[in-house]
mmCIF file of C-alpha atoms in Angstrom:
data_model
loop_
_atom_site.group_PDB
_atom_site.id
_atom_site.type_symbol
_atom_site.label_atom_id
_atom_site.label_comp_id
_atom_site.label_asym_id
_atom_site.label_seq_id
_atom_site.Cartn_x
_atom_site.Cartn_y
_atom_site.Cartn_z
ATOM 1 C CA MET U 1 -42.268 -12.024 -73.258
ATOM 2 C CA ASN U 2 -44.524 -11.392 -70.247
ATOM 3 C CA GLN U 3 -43.937 -8.871 -67.441
ATOM 4 C CA GLU U 4 -42.516 -11.542 -65.131
ATOM 5 C CA ASP U 5 -39.934 -12.525 -67.776
ATOM 6 C CA VAL U 6 -39.030 -8.863 -68.313
ATOM 7 C CA LYS U 7 -38.599 -8.341 -64.550
ATOM 8 C CA ARG U 8 -36.354 -11.409 -64.309
ATOM 9 C CA LEU U 9 -34.247 -10.172 -67.203
ATOM 10 C CA VAL U 10 -33.998 -6.648 -65.748
ATOM 11 C CA ASP U 11 -32.983 -8.080 -62.354
ATOM 12 C CA GLU U 12 -30.329 -10.210 -64.049
ATOM 13 C CA LEU U 13 -28.925 -7.409 -66.207
ATOM 14 C CA ALA U 14 -28.984 -4.482 -63.762
ATOM 15 C CA PRO U 15 -25.972 -5.492 -61.637
ATOM 16 C CA VAL U 16 -23.919 -6.214 -64.765
ATOM 17 C CA VAL U 17 -24.804 -2.880 -66.375
ATOM 18 C CA TRP U 18 -24.032 -1.024 -63.143
ATOM 19 C CA ALA U 19 -20.674 -2.805 -62.759
ATOM 20 C CA GLU U 20 -19.801 -1.848 -66.333
ATOM 21 C CA ARG U 21 -20.692 1.787 -65.640
ATOM 22 C CA CYS U 22 -18.549 1.824 -62.494
ATOM 23 C CA HIS U 23 -15.637 0.270 -64.360
ATOM 24 C CA GLU U 24 -15.887 2.865 -67.127
ATOM 25 C CA ALA U 25 -16.077 5.716 -64.609
ATOM 26 C CA ALA U 26 -13.023 4.394 -62.750
ATOM 27 C CA ALA U 27 -11.092 4.205 -66.015
ATOM 28 C CA THR U 28 -11.562 7.915 -66.776
ATOM 29 C CA LYS U 29 -8.922 10.465 -65.893
ATOM 30 C CA THR U 30 -11.251 12.747 -63.944
ATOM 31 C CA PRO U 31 -11.947 11.595 -60.379
ATOM 32 C CA GLN U 32 -15.370 13.295 -60.372
ATOM 33 C CA ALA U 33 -16.558 11.245 -63.328
ATOM 34 C CA VAL U 34 -20.047 9.957 -62.810
ATOM 35 C CA PRO U 35 -21.118 6.751 -64.527
ATOM 36 C CA TRP U 36 -23.356 7.523 -67.493
ATOM 37 C CA TYR U 37 -27.075 6.891 -67.657
ATOM 38 C CA PHE U 38 -29.139 5.785 -70.647
ATOM 39 C CA ILE U 39 -32.086 8.069 -69.925
ATOM 40 C CA ASN U 40 -32.551 11.618 -68.666
ATOM 41 C CA ILE U 41 -35.141 11.140 -65.907
ATOM 42 C CA ASN U 42 -35.657 14.900 -65.666
ATOM 43 C CA HIS U 43 -37.254 15.076 -69.119
ATOM 44 C CA PRO U 44 -40.936 15.897 -68.397
ATOM 45 C CA THR U 45 -42.344 12.867 -70.219
ATOM 46 C CA VAL U 46 -39.770 10.466 -68.820
ATOM 47 C CA ARG U 47 -40.283 11.904 -65.328
ATOM 48 C CA THR U 48 -43.963 10.925 -65.446
ATOM 49 C CA ILE U 49 -43.049 7.360 -66.396
ATOM 50 C CA TYR U 50 -40.257 7.278 -63.809
ATOM 51 C CA ASP U 51 -42.508 8.516 -60.985
ATOM 52 C CA ARG U 52 -45.132 5.890 -61.886
ATOM 53 C CA TYR U 53 -42.408 3.193 -61.905
ATOM 54 C CA ARG U 54 -41.109 4.342 -58.496
ATOM 55 C CA ARG U 55 -44.583 4.164 -56.948
ATOM 56 C CA LYS U 56 -45.182 0.697 -58.388
ATOM 57 C CA ALA U 57 -41.725 -0.490 -57.236
ATOM 58 C CA GLY U 58 -42.218 0.996 -53.766
ATOM 59 C CA ILE U 59 -39.224 3.344 -54.060
ATOM 60 C CA LEU U 60 -39.982 6.089 -51.546
ATOM 61 C CA GLY U 61 -36.771 8.098 -51.372
ATOM 62 C CA PRO U 62 -34.002 8.768 -53.819
ATOM 63 C CA PRO U 63 -33.302 5.635 -55.835
ATOM 64 C CA THR U 64 -30.153 3.628 -55.346
ATOM 65 C CA ASP U 65 -27.857 3.348 -58.336
ATOM 66 C CA LEU U 66 -29.126 -0.175 -58.946
ATOM 67 C CA GLU U 67 -32.768 0.957 -58.778
ATOM 68 C CA ARG U 68 -31.985 3.649 -61.354
ATOM 69 C CA VAL U 69 -30.429 1.061 -63.671
ATOM 70 C CA LYS U 70 -33.451 -1.215 -63.236
ATOM 71 C CA PHE U 71 -35.763 1.618 -64.287
ATOM 72 C CA GLU U 72 -33.709 2.322 -67.373
ATOM 73 C CA LEU U 73 -33.710 -1.335 -68.354
ATOM 74 C CA HIS U 74 -37.423 -1.605 -67.563
ATOM 75 C CA VAL U 75 -38.328 0.946 -70.244
ATOM 76 C CA LEU U 76 -36.314 -0.789 -72.963
ATOM 77 C CA HIS U 77 -38.045 -3.121 -75.400
ATOM 78 C CA PRO U 78 -37.698 -6.823 -74.498
ATOM 79 C CA ALA U 79 -35.770 -7.439 -77.732
ATOM 80 C CA VAL U 80 -33.163 -4.910 -76.588
ATOM 81 C CA LEU U 81 -32.958 -6.614 -73.186
ATOM 82 C CA ARG U 82 -32.382 -9.964 -74.902
ATOM 83 C CA ASP U 83 -29.655 -8.399 -77.057
ATOM 84 C CA LEU U 84 -27.998 -6.898 -73.981
ATOM 85 C CA ARG U 85 -28.113 -10.274 -72.246
ATOM 86 C CA ARG U 86 -26.555 -11.966 -75.271
ATOM 87 C CA HIS U 87 -23.846 -9.286 -75.396
ATOM 88 C CA TYR U 88 -22.946 -9.696 -71.718
ATOM 89 C CA ILE U 89 -22.839 -13.481 -72.084
ATOM 90 C CA GLU U 90 -20.569 -13.160 -75.131
ATOM 91 C CA ILE U 91 -18.101 -10.908 -73.307
ATOM 92 C CA GLY U 92 -18.156 -13.136 -70.230
ATOM 93 C CA ALA U 93 -19.767 -10.602 -67.888
ATOM 94 C CA LEU U 94 -22.864 -12.755 -67.437
ATOM 95 C CA LYS U 95 -23.272 -16.489 -67.189
ATOM 96 C CA GLY U 96 -26.218 -18.231 -68.751
ATOM 97 C CA GLU U 97 -27.593 -19.945 -71.752
ATOM 98 C CA GLU U 98 -27.355 -17.858 -74.908
ATOM 99 C CA ASN U 99 -31.038 -18.476 -75.667
ATOM 100 C CA GLY U 100 -32.282 -18.144 -72.060
#
């Protein structure tokens, strides 16, 4: 899978992942609940990767929630992205060909 394919997959998955996070946060009993993140961007090693990603993506200020999700998906292995896509298709949260 080349970088262009990975970017397309990340762009496709990010809104679905974010919607799922928002749904889960809304379903909790505490009104201050913040949707969870996959990765701690304040870890020193991750922060270096995150800052490099932000520069390359042209993110100058604080990232939007969707930009944060895109970063997290960007660092996952393509096989994991394909599995996530398959999962979201199976549960009906994403339309598309199973093998696409």
